[in-house]
JSON list of C-alpha atoms in Angstrom, two decimals:
[
{"chain": "A", "resi": 1, "resn": "CYS", "atom": "CA", "xyz": [0.00, 0.00, 0.00]},
{"chain": "A", "resi": 2, "resn": "LEU", "atom": "CA", "xyz": [2.90, 2.37, 0.57]},
{"chain": "A", "resi": 3, "resn": "ARG", "atom": "CA", "xyz": [3.53, 2.60, -3.16]},
{"chain": "A", "resi": 4, "resn": "TYR", "atom": "CA", "xyz": [0.20, 4.41, -3.43]},
{"chain": "A", "resi": 5, "resn": "LEU", "atom": "CA", "xyz": [0.97, 6.81, -0.56]},
{"chain": "A", "resi": 6, "resn": "LYS", "atom": "CA", "xyz": [1.38, 9.79, -2.89]},
{"chain": "A", "resi": 7, "resn": "TYR", "atom": "CA", "xyz": [-2.25, 9.45, -3.89]},
{"chain": "A", "resi": 8, "resn": "TRP", "atom": "CA", "xyz": [-3.76, 8.43, -0.57]},
{"chain": "A", "resi": 9, "resn": "THR", "atom": "CA", "xyz": [-6.44, 10.66, 0.82]},
{"chain": "A", "resi": 10, "resn": "SER", "atom": "CA", "xyz": [-9.06, 10.30, 3.48]},
{"chain": "A", "resi": 11, "resn": "LYS", "atom": "CA", "xyz": [-11.95, 11.57, 1.41]},
{"chain": "A", "resi": 12, "resn": "MET", "atom": "CA", "xyz": [-14.70, 9.85, 3.35]},
{"chain": "A", "resi": 13, "resn": "THR", "atom": "CA", "xyz": [-13.13, 10.45, 6.73]},
{"chain": "A", "resi": 14, "resn": "TYR", "atom": "CA", "xyz": [-14.92, 11.20, 9.95]},
{"chain": "A", "resi": 15, "resn": "ILE", "atom": "CA", "xyz": [-13.00, 12.71, 12.83]},
{"chain": "A", "resi": 16, "resn": "LEU", "atom": "CA", "xyz": [-14.96, 13.15, 16.03]},
{"chain": "A", "resi": 17, "resn": "GLY", "atom": "CA", "xyz": [-13.74, 15.26, 18.93]},
{"chain": "A", "resi": 18, "resn": "LEU", "atom": "CA", "xyz": [-15.53, 14.74, 22.24]},
{"chain": "A", "resi": 19, "resn": "LYS", "atom": "CA", "xyz": [-15.18, 16.86, 25.35]},
{"chain": "A", "resi": 20, "resn": "GLN", "atom": "CA", "xyz": [-16.92, 16.23, 28.63]},
{"chain": "A", "resi": 21, "resn": "LEU", "atom": "CA", "xyz": [-16.11, 17.17, 32.21]},
{"chain": "A", "resi": 22, "resn": "GLY", "atom": "CA", "xyz": [-12.53, 18.23, 31.47]},
{"chain": "A", "resi": 23, "resn": "ILE", "atom": "CA", "xyz": [-11.66, 15.17, 29.37]},
{"chain": "A", "resi": 24, "resn": "SER", "atom": "CA", "xyz": [-11.28, 15.12, 25.60]},
{"chain": "A", "resi": 25, "resn": "ALA", "atom": "CA", "xyz": [-11.01, 12.33, 23.05]},
{"chain": "A", "resi": 26, "resn": "ILE", "atom": "CA", "xyz": [-10.57, 12.18, 19.29]},
{"chain": "A", "resi": 27, "resn": "ILE", "atom": "CA", "xyz": [-11.95, 9.24, 17.31]},
{"chain": "A", "resi": 28, "resn": "ALA", "atom": "CA", "xyz": [-11.52, 8.49, 13.60]},
{"chain": "A", "resi": 29, "resn": "ASP", "atom": "CA", "xyz": [-12.20, 5.83, 11.01]},
{"chain": "A", "resi": 30, "resn": "ALA", "atom": "CA", "xyz": [-9.29, 3.94, 9.42]},
{"chain": "A", "resi": 31, "resn": "ARG", "atom": "CA", "xyz": [-10.16, 4.27, 5.72]},
{"chain": "A", "resi": 32, "resn": "GLY", "atom": "CA", "xyz": [-7.54, 5.45, 3.24]},
{"chain": "A", "resi": 33, "resn": "SER", "atom": "CA", "xyz": [-8.44, 5.74, -0.44]},
{"chain": "A", "resi": 34, "resn": "TRP", "atom": "CA", "xyz": [-6.70, 6.43, -3.74]},
{"chain": "A", "resi": 35, "resn": "GLU", "atom": "CA", "xyz": [-7.35, 6.55, -7.45]},
{"chain": "A", "resi": 36, "resn": "GLY", "atom": "CA", "xyz": [-6.87, 3.01, -8.72]},
{"chain": "A", "resi": 37, "resn": "ASN", "atom": "CA", "xyz": [-6.58, 1.53, -12.19]},
{"chain": "A", "resi": 38, "resn": "GLY", "atom": "CA", "xyz": [-8.87, 3.29, -14.64]},
{"chain": "A", "resi": 39, "resn": "TRP", "atom": "CA", "xyz": [-9.51, 6.04, -12.03]},
{"chain": "A", "resi": 40, "resn": "LYS", "atom": "CA", "xyz": [-11.72, 3.66, -10.09]},
{"chain": "A", "resi": 41, "resn": "PRO", "atom": "CA", "xyz": [-11.49, 4.58, -6.40]},
{"chain": "A", "resi": 42, "resn": "GLU", "atom": "CA", "xyz": [-9.82, 1.98, -4.21]},
{"chain": "A", "resi": 43, "resn": "GLY", "atom": "CA", "xyz": [-9.15, 1.86, -0.52]},
{"chain": "A", "resi": 44, "resn": "LYS", "atom": "CA", "xyz": [-8.17, -0.03, 2.60]},
{"chain": "A", "resi": 45, "resn": "ASN", "atom": "CA", "xyz": [-9.09, 0.24, 6.25]},
{"chain": "A", "resi": 46, "resn": "ASN", "atom": "CA", "xyz": [-5.54, 0.43, 7.57]},
{"chain": "A", "resi": 47, "resn": "CYS", "atom": "CA", "xyz": [-4.80, 4.14, 7.93]},
{"chain": "A", "resi": 48, "resn": "LEU", "atom": "CA", "xyz": [-3.94, 5.55, 11.36]},
{"chain": "A", "resi": 49, "resn": "LYS", "atom": "CA", "xyz": [-5.45, 9.06, 11.58]},
{"chain": "A", "resi": 50, "resn": "THR", "atom": "CA", "xyz": [-5.23, 9.79, 15.32]},
{"chain": "A", "resi": 51, "resn": "GLY", "atom": "CA", "xyz": [-2.51, 9.88, 17.92]},
{"chain": "A", "resi": 52, "resn": "ALA", "atom": "CA", "xyz": [-0.41, 11.81, 20.39]},
{"chain": "A", "resi": 53, "resn": "PHE", "atom": "CA", "xyz": [1.15, 14.77, 18.57]},
{"chain": "A", "resi": 54, "resn": "PHE", "atom": "CA", "xyz": [3.40, 16.06, 21.34]},
{"chain": "A", "resi": 55, "resn": "PRO", "atom": "CA", "xyz": [3.11, 16.17, 25.15]},
{"chain": "A", "resi": 56, "resn": "GLY", "atom": "CA", "xyz": [-0.31, 17.52, 26.09]},
{"chain": "A", "resi": 57, "resn": "CYS", "atom": "CA", "xyz": [-1.77, 17.36, 22.56]},
{"chain": "A", "resi": 58, "resn": "ILE", "atom": "CA", "xyz": [-3.74, 14.69, 20.68]},
{"chain": "A", "resi": 59, "resn": "TYR", "atom": "CA", "xyz": [-4.88, 14.86, 17.05]},
{"chain": "A", "resi": 60, "resn": "GLY", "atom": "CA", "xyz": [-7.04, 13.41, 14.30]},
{"chain": "A", "resi": 61, "resn": "TYR", "atom": "CA", "xyz": [-6.73, 14.34, 10.63]},
{"chain": "A", "resi": 62, "resn": "CYS", "atom": "CA", "xyz": [-8.45, 14.15, 7.28]},
{"chain": "A", "resi": 63, "resn": "GLY", "atom": "CA", "xyz": [-7.44, 15.14, 3.77]},
{"chain": "A", "resi": 64, "resn": "THR", "atom": "CA", "xyz": [-4.26, 14.28, 1.92]},
{"chain": "A", "resi": 65, "resn": "ILE", "atom": "CA", "xyz": [-2.52, 11.72, 4.10]},
{"chain": "A", "resi": 66, "resn": "LYS", "atom": "CA", "xyz": [1.05, 12.18, 2.86]},
{"chain": "A", "resi": 67, "resn": "SER", "atom": "CA", "xyz": [0.98, 15.98, 3.28]},
{"chain": "A", "resi": 68, "resn": "CYS", "atom": "CA", "xyz": [-0.48, 15.74, 6.76]},
{"chain": "A", "resi": 69, "resn": "GLN", "atom": "CA", "xyz": [1.97, 13.08, 7.89]},
{"chain": "A", "resi": 70, "resn": "THR", "atom": "CA", "xyz": [4.85, 15.20, 6.58]},
{"chain": "A", "resi": 71, "resn": "PHE", "atom": "CA", "xyz": [3.50, 18.22, 8.50]},
{"chain": "A", "resi": 72, "resn": "ILE", "atom": "CA", "xyz": [3.29, 16.17, 11.72]},
{"chain": "A", "resi": 73, "resn": "ARG", "atom": "CA", "xyz": [6.69, 14.50, 11.26]},
{"chain": "A", "resi": 74, "resn": "GLU", "atom": "CA", "xyz": [8.46, 17.79, 10.51]},
{"chain": "A", "resi": 75, "resn": "PHE", "atom": "CA", "xyz": [7.09, 19.39, 13.67]},
{"chain": "A", "resi": 76, "resn": "LYS", "atom": "CA", "xyz": [8.01, 16.37, 15.79]},
{"chain": "A", "resi": 77, "resn": "ASN", "atom": "CA", "xyz": [11.57, 16.56, 14.42]},
{"chain": "A", "resi": 78, "resn": "ARG", "atom": "CA", "xyz": [11.84, 20.21, 15.58]},
{"chain": "A", "resi": 79, "resn": "ILE", "atom": "CA", "xyz": [11.09, 19.55, 19.23]},
{"chain": "A", "resi": 80, "resn": "ASP", "atom": "CA", "xyz": [12.60, 17.57, 22.07]},
{"chain": "A", "resi": 81, "resn": "ALA", "atom": "CA", "xyz": [9.61, 15.98, 23.80]},
{"chain": "A", "resi": 82, "resn": "THR", "atom": "CA", "xyz": [11.43, 15.98, 27.15]},
{"chain": "A", "resi": 83, "resn": "GLN", "atom": "CA", "xyz": [12.63, 19.58, 27.22]},
{"chain": "A", "resi": 84, "resn": "ASP", "atom": "CA", "xyz": [9.61, 21.86, 27.55]},
{"chain": "A", "resi": 85, "resn": "THR", "atom": "CA", "xyz": [6.32, 22.55, 29.32]},
{"chain": "A", "resi": 86, "resn": "LEU", "atom": "CA", "xyz": [2.93, 21.76, 27.80]},
{"chain": "A", "resi": 87, "resn": "GLU", "atom": "CA", "xyz": [2.38, 25.48, 27.18]},
{"chain": "A", "resi": 88, "resn": "GLY", "atom": "CA", "xyz": [5.85, 25.75, 25.61]},
{"chain": "A", "resi": 89, "resn": "PHE", "atom": "CA", "xyz": [5.14, 22.90, 23.20]},
{"chain": "A", "resi": 90, "resn": "TRP", "atom": "CA", "xyz": [1.85, 24.52, 22.22]},
{"chain": "A", "resi": 91, "resn": "CYS", "atom": "CA", "xyz": [3.51, 27.90, 21.62]},
{"chain": "A", "resi": 92, "resn": "LYS", "atom": "CA", "xyz": [6.10, 26.22, 19.39]},
{"chain": "A", "resi": 93, "resn": "PHE", "atom": "CA", "xyz": [3.30, 24.51, 17.49]},
{"chain": "A", "resi": 94, "resn": "GLU", "atom": "CA", "xyz": [1.45, 27.82, 16.99]},
{"chain": "A", "resi": 95, "resn": "ALA", "atom": "CA", "xyz": [4.62, 29.34, 15.50]},
{"chain": "A", "resi": 96, "resn": "TYR", "atom": "CA", "xyz": [5.11, 26.28, 13.26]},
{"chain": "A", "resi": 97, "resn": "ALA", "atom": "CA", "xyz": [1.47, 26.40, 12.09]},
{"chain": "A", "resi": 98, "resn": "GLU", "atom": "CA", "xyz": [1.78, 30.13, 11.38]},
{"chain": "A", "resi": 99, "resn": "GLU", "atom": "CA", "xyz": [4.76, 29.62, 9.06]},
{"chain": "A", "resi": 100, "resn": "TYR", "atom": "CA", "xyz": [3.29, 26.61, 7.21]},
{"chain": "A", "resi": 101, "resn": "LYS", "atom": "CA", "xyz": [2.47, 27.25, 3.55]},
{"chain": "A", "resi": 102, "resn": "GLN", "atom": "CA", "xyz": [0.40, 24.73, 1.61]},
{"chain": "A", "resi": 103, "resn": "LYS", "atom": "CA", "xyz": [2.09, 23.93, -1.69]},
{"chain": "A", "resi": 104, "resn": "ASN", "atom": "CA", "xyz": [-1.04, 23.24, -3.76]},
{"chain": "A", "resi": 105, "resn": "ILE", "atom": "CA", "xyz": [-4.74, 22.52, -3.36]},
{"chain": "A", "resi": 106, "resn": "ASP", "atom": "CA", "xyz": [-4.23, 18.79, -3.98]},
{"chain": "A", "resi": 107, "resn": "GLU", "atom": "CA", "xyz": [-2.36, 18.61, -0.67]},
{"chain": "A", "resi": 108, "resn": "GLU", "atom": "CA", "xyz": [-5.14, 19.97, 1.56]},
{"chain": "A", "resi": 109, "resn": "PHE", "atom": "CA", "xyz": [-5.65, 18.51, 5.02]},
{"chain": "A", "resi": 110, "resn": "LYS", "atom": "CA", "xyz": [-7.21, 19.41, 8.34]},
{"chain": "A", "resi": 111, "resn": "ILE", "atom": "CA", "xyz": [-6.13, 18.39, 11.81]},
{"chain": "A", "resi": 112, "resn": "LEU", "atom": "CA", "xyz": [-8.39, 18.39, 14.85]},
{"chain": "A", "resi": 113, "resn": "LEU", "atom": "CA", "xyz": [-6.25, 19.06, 17.93]},
{"chain": "A", "resi": 114, "resn": "SER", "atom": "CA", "xyz": [-6.97, 18.90, 21.63]},
{"chain": "A", "resi": 115, "resn": "THR", "atom": "CA", "xyz": [-4.42, 20.53, 23.89]},
{"chain": "A", "resi": 116, "resn": "ARG", "atom": "CA", "xyz": [-4.31, 20.66, 27.67]},
{"chain": "A", "resi": 117, "resn": "ALA", "atom": "CA", "xyz": [-1.59, 23.29, 27.68]},
{"chain": "A", "resi": 118, "resn": "PHE", "atom": "CA", "xyz": [-3.97, 25.71, 29.39]},
{"chain": "A", "resi": 119, "resn": "ASP", "atom": "CA", "xyz": [-5.33, 23.39, 32.12]},
{"chain": "A", "resi": 120, "resn": "LEU", "atom": "CA", "xyz": [-8.67, 22.20, 30.69]},
{"chain": "A", "resi": 121, "resn": "PRO", "atom": "CA", "xyz": [-8.59, 20.74, 27.17]},
{"chain": "A", "resi": 122, "resn": "ARG", "atom": "CA", "xyz": [-9.21, 23.08, 24.25]},
{"chain": "A", "resi": 123, "resn": "PHE", "atom": "CA", "xyz": [-10.07, 22.03, 20.71]},
{"chain": "A", "resi": 124, "resn": "TYR", "atom": "CA", "xyz": [-8.44, 23.65, 17.69]},
{"chain": "A", "resi": 125, "resn": "VAL", "atom": "CA", "xyz": [-8.46, 22.85, 14.00]},
{"chain": "A", "resi": 126, "resn": "PHE", "atom": "CA", "xyz": [-5.47, 23.39, 11.75]},
{"chain": "A", "resi": 127, "resn": "ASP", "atom": "CA", "xyz": [-6.55, 23.85, 8.13]},
{"chain": "A", "resi": 128, "resn": "SER", "atom": "CA", "xyz": [-3.57, 23.64, 5.77]},
{"chain": "A", "resi": 129, "resn": "GLY", "atom": "CA", "xyz": [-5.06, 26.38, 3.60]},
{"chain": "A", "resi": 130, "resn": "LYS", "atom": "CA", "xyz": [-6.36, 28.70, 6.33]},
{"chain": "A", "resi": 131, "resn": "GLY", "atom": "CA", "xyz": [-4.28, 28.18, 9.47]},
{"chain": "A", "resi": 132, "resn": "LEU", "atom": "CA", "xyz": [-5.11, 27.51, 13.13]},
{"chain": "A", "resi": 133, "resn": "LEU", "atom": "CA", "xyz": [-8.53, 28.20, 14.66]},
{"chain": "A", "resi": 134, "resn": "LEU", "atom": "CA", "xyz": [-9.76, 27.81, 18.26]},
{"chain": "A", "resi": 135, "resn": "LEU", "atom": "CA", "xyz": [-12.96, 25.73, 18.24]},
{"chain": "A", "resi": 136, "resn": "ASP", "atom": "CA", "xyz": [-14.12, 25.85, 21.84]},
{"chain": "A", "resi": 137, "resn": "ASP", "atom": "CA", "xyz": [-16.63, 28.61, 21.13]},
{"chain": "A", "resi": 138, "resn": "LEU", "atom": "CA", "xyz": [-17.90, 26.68, 18.09]},
{"chain": "A", "resi": 139, "resn": "LEU", "atom": "CA", "xyz": [-18.38, 23.31, 19.78]},
{"chain": "A", "resi": 140, "resn": "ASP", "atom": "CA", "xyz": [-21.81, 21.78, 19.37]},
{"chain": "A", "resi": 141, "resn": "ASP", "atom": "CA", "xyz": [-22.40, 21.09, 23.08]},
{"chain": "A", "resi": 142, "resn": "SER", "atom": "CA", "xyz": [-19.63, 18.58, 23.60]},
{"chain": "A", "resi": 143, "resn": "PHE", "atom": "CA", "xyz": [-18.50, 17.27, 20.25]},
{"chain": "A", "resi": 144, "resn": "TYR", "atom": "CA", "xyz": [-16.98, 18.54, 17.02]},
{"chain": "A", "resi": 145, "resn": "ALA", "atom": "CA", "xyz": [-16.94, 16.62, 13.74]},
{"chain": "A", "resi": 146, "resn": "LEU", "atom": "CA", "xyz": [-14.51, 17.06, 10.88]},
{"chain": "A", "resi": 147, "resn": "GLY", "atom": "CA", "xyz": [-14.39, 15.45, 7.44]},
{"chain": "A", "resi": 148, "resn": "SER", "atom": "CA", "xyz": [-16.73, 14.58, 4.63]},
{"chain": "A", "resi": 149, "resn": "GLY", "atom": "CA", "xyz": [-18.37, 11.81, 6.65]},
{"chain": "A", "resi": 150, "resn": "GLY", "atom": "CA", "xyz": [-20.15, 14.54, 8.60]},
{"chain": "A", "resi": 151, "resn": "ALA", "atom": "CA", "xyz": [-22.77, 14.88, 5.89]},
{"chain": "A", "resi": 152, "resn": "TYR", "atom": "CA", "xyz": [-23.94, 11.40, 6.86]},
{"chain": "A", "resi": 153, "resn": "LEU", "atom": "CA", "xyz": [-23.17, 11.14, 10.56]},
{"chain": "A", "resi": 154, "resn": "ASN", "atom": "CA", "xyz": [-23.68, 14.58, 12.17]},
{"chain": "A", "resi": 155, "resn": "LYS", "atom": "CA", "xyz": [-27.49, 14.28, 12.24]},
{"chain": "A", "resi": 156, "resn": "TYR", "atom": "CA", "xyz": [-27.26, 10.83, 13.77]},
{"chain": "A", "resi": 157, "resn": "LEU", "atom": "CA", "xyz": [-24.89, 12.08, 16.47]},
{"chain": "A", "resi": 158, "resn": "ALA", "atom": "CA", "xyz": [-27.10, 15.07, 17.23]},
{"chain": "A", "resi": 159, "resn": "GLU", "atom": "CA", "xyz": [-30.06, 12.73, 17.72]},
{"chain": "A", "resi": 160, "resn": "HIS", "atom": "CA", "xyz": [-28.32, 9.89, 19.57]},
{"chain": "A", "resi": 161, "resn": "LEU", "atom": "CA", "xyz": [-25.02, 10.99, 21.09]},
{"chain": "A", "resi": 162, "resn": "LYS", "atom": "CA", "xyz": [-26.01, 14.37, 22.52]},
{"chain": "A", "resi": 163, "resn": "PRO", "atom": "CA", "xyz": [-28.77, 12.98, 24.75]},
{"chain": "A", "resi": 164, "resn": "ARG", "atom": "CA", "xyz": [-26.46, 10.25, 26.03]},
{"chain": "A", "resi": 165, "resn": "MET", "atom": "CA", "xyz": [-23.69, 12.76, 26.74]},
{"chain": "A", "resi": 166, "resn": "LEU", "atom": "CA", "xyz": [-26.15, 14.96, 28.65]},
{"chain": "A", "resi": 167, "resn": "PHE", "atom": "CA", "xyz": [-27.38, 11.94, 30.62]},
{"chain": "A", "resi": 168, "resn": "LEU", "atom": "CA", "xyz": [-23.81, 10.94, 31.43]},
{"chain": "A", "resi": 169, "resn": "LYS", "atom": "CA", "xyz": [-23.00, 14.47, 32.57]},
{"chain": "A", "resi": 170, "resn": "GLU", "atom": "CA", "xyz": [-26.06, 14.53, 34.86]},
{"chain": "A", "resi": 171, "resn": "PHE", "atom": "CA", "xyz": [-25.29, 11.05, 36.13]},
{"chain": "A", "resi": 172, "resn": "LEU", "atom": "CA", "xyz": [-21.71, 11.90, 37.02]}
]
């Protein structure tokens, strides 16, 4: 599958960020797709789209996989994960995100980030074409969805997940 990496995208990706009672989580599917023989779309469910970015920060991404992985890897190579505070790592990431320039539209990606650099977790999204944006004021009660899968799943989550999250919050 690595020979196709140049063409891999996560076109039908769904990244879900959840935040409740000072805890955050990011969940994603594992589908990677590419243009196959005769331009017929092909794909596999073996793509890791979430993880620990640096101390105090987790992520989930969608878009062009290779470009996003390069973005993540280059930042990780710039830092020493043992030599800073959580706030210091985040400040370095903000500077890195500010200087990032997307090469072309075919390399677009978005990263949902949750940082605890400022005590309670905060959600941000990094859009390779637009930059970094704080999402906490935009959160739909306690979750944020990213990716094209939202057209299919957001309504379901609003109807089924939100009531359960509210129940859980009341219960706890």
